[in-house]
mmCIF file of C-alpha atoms in Angstrom:
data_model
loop_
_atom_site.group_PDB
_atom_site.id
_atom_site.type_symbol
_atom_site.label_atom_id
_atom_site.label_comp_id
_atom_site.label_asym_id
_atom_site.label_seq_id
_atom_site.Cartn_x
_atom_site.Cartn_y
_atom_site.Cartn_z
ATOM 1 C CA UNK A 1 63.355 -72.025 65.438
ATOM 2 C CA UNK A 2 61.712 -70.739 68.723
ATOM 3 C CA UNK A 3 59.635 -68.865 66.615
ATOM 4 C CA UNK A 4 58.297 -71.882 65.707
ATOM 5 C CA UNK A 5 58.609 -74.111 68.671
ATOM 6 C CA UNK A 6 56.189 -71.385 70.393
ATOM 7 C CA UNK A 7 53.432 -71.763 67.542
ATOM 8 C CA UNK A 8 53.420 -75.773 68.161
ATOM 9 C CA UNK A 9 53.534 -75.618 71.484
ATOM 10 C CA UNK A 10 50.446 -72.984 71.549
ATOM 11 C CA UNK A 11 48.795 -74.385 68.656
ATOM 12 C CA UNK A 12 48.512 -77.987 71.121
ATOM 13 C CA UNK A 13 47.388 -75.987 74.049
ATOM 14 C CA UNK A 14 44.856 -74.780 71.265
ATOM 15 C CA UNK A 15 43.520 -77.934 70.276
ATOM 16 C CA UNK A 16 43.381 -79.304 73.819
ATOM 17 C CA UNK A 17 41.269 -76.587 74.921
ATOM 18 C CA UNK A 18 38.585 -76.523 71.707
ATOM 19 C CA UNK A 19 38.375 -79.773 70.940
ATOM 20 C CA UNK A 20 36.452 -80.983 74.114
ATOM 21 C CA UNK A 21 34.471 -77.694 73.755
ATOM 22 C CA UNK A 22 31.877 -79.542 71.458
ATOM 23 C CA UNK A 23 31.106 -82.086 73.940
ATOM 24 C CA UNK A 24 30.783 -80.345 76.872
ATOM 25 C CA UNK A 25 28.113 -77.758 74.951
ATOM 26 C CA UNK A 26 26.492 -80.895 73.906
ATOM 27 C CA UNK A 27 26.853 -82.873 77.313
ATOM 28 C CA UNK A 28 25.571 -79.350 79.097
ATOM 29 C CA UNK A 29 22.847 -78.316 76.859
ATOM 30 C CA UNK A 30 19.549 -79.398 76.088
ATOM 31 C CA UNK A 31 18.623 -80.107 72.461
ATOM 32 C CA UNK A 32 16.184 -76.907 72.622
ATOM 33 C CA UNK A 33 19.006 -74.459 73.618
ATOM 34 C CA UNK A 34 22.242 -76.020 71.617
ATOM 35 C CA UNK A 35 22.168 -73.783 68.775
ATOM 36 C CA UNK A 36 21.680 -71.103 70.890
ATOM 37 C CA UNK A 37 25.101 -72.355 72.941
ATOM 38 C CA UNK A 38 26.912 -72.537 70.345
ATOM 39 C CA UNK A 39 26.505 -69.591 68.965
ATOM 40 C CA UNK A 40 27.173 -67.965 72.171
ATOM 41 C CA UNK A 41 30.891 -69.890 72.127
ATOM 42 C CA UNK A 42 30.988 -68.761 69.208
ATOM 43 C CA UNK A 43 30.143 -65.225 69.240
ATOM 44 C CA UNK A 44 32.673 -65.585 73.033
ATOM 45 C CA UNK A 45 35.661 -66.949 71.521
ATOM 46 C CA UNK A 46 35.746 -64.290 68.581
ATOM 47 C CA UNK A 47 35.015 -61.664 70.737
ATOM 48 C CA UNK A 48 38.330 -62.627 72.476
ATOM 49 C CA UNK A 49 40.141 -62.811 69.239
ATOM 50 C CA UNK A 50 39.264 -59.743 68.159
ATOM 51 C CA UNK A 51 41.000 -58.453 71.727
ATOM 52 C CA UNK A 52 43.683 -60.405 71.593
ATOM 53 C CA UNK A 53 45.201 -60.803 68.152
ATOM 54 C CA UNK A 54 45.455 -56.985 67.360
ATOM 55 C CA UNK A 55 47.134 -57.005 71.212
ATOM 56 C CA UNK A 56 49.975 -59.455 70.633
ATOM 57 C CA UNK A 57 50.458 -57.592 67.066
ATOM 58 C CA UNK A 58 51.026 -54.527 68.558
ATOM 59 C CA UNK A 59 53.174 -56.048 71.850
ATOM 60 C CA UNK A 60 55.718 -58.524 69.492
ATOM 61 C CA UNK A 61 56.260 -55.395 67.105
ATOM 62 C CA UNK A 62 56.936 -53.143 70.416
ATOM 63 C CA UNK A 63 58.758 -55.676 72.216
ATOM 64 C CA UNK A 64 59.241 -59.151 70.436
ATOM 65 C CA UNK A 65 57.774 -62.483 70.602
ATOM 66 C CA UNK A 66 59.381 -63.693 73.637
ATOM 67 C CA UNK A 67 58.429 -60.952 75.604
ATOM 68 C CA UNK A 68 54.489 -60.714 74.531
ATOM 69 C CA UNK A 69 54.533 -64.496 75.362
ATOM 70 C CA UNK A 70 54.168 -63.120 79.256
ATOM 71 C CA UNK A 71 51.231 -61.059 79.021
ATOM 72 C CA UNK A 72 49.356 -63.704 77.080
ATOM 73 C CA UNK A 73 50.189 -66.450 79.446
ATOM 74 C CA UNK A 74 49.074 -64.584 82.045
ATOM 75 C CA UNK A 75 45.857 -63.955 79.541
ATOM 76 C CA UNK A 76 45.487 -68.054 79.363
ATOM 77 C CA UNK A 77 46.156 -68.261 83.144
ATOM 78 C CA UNK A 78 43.813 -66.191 84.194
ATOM 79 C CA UNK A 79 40.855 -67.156 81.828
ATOM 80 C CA UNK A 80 41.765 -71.096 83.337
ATOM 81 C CA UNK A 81 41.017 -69.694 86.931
ATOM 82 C CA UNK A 82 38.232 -68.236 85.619
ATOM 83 C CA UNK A 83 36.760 -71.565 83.727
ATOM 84 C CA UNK A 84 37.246 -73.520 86.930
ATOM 85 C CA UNK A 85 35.228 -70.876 89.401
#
């Protein structure tokens, strides 16, 4: 059961955080360089997947969920401070 209460409750902080993505590329782009934006978020986010998914595999089998949950808040913390510089 916290298993699950941890996916909703990232899986929200998930869909707050992508779904205005679309807008803001569209609000910040021009119509000559949108594709290219895209992409870029695109190519961005993935690149950080590919970091971070084989990273909480290996911390929740070393440690366990609730325990991995800390360095990947801190992972989501810092990339917010970073977003708002």
């Amino acid at each position: 059961t916290g298993l699950l209460a941890l996916w909703f409750i990232l899986g929200i902080g998930y869909s707050v955080s992508q779904t205005p993505t679309g807008r803001l590329i569209r609000k910040s782009a021009s119509s000559e360089n949108r594709t290219a934006l895209f992409a870029a978020q695109f190519a961005f986010s993935h690149a950080c997947w590919l970091i971070t998914y084989p990273l909480v595999g290996w911390l929740s089998t070393s440690f366990g969920t609730l325990i991995t949950f800390l360095p990947m808040a801190f992972i989501a913390l810092v990339s917010i401070v970073v977003a708002f510089v």
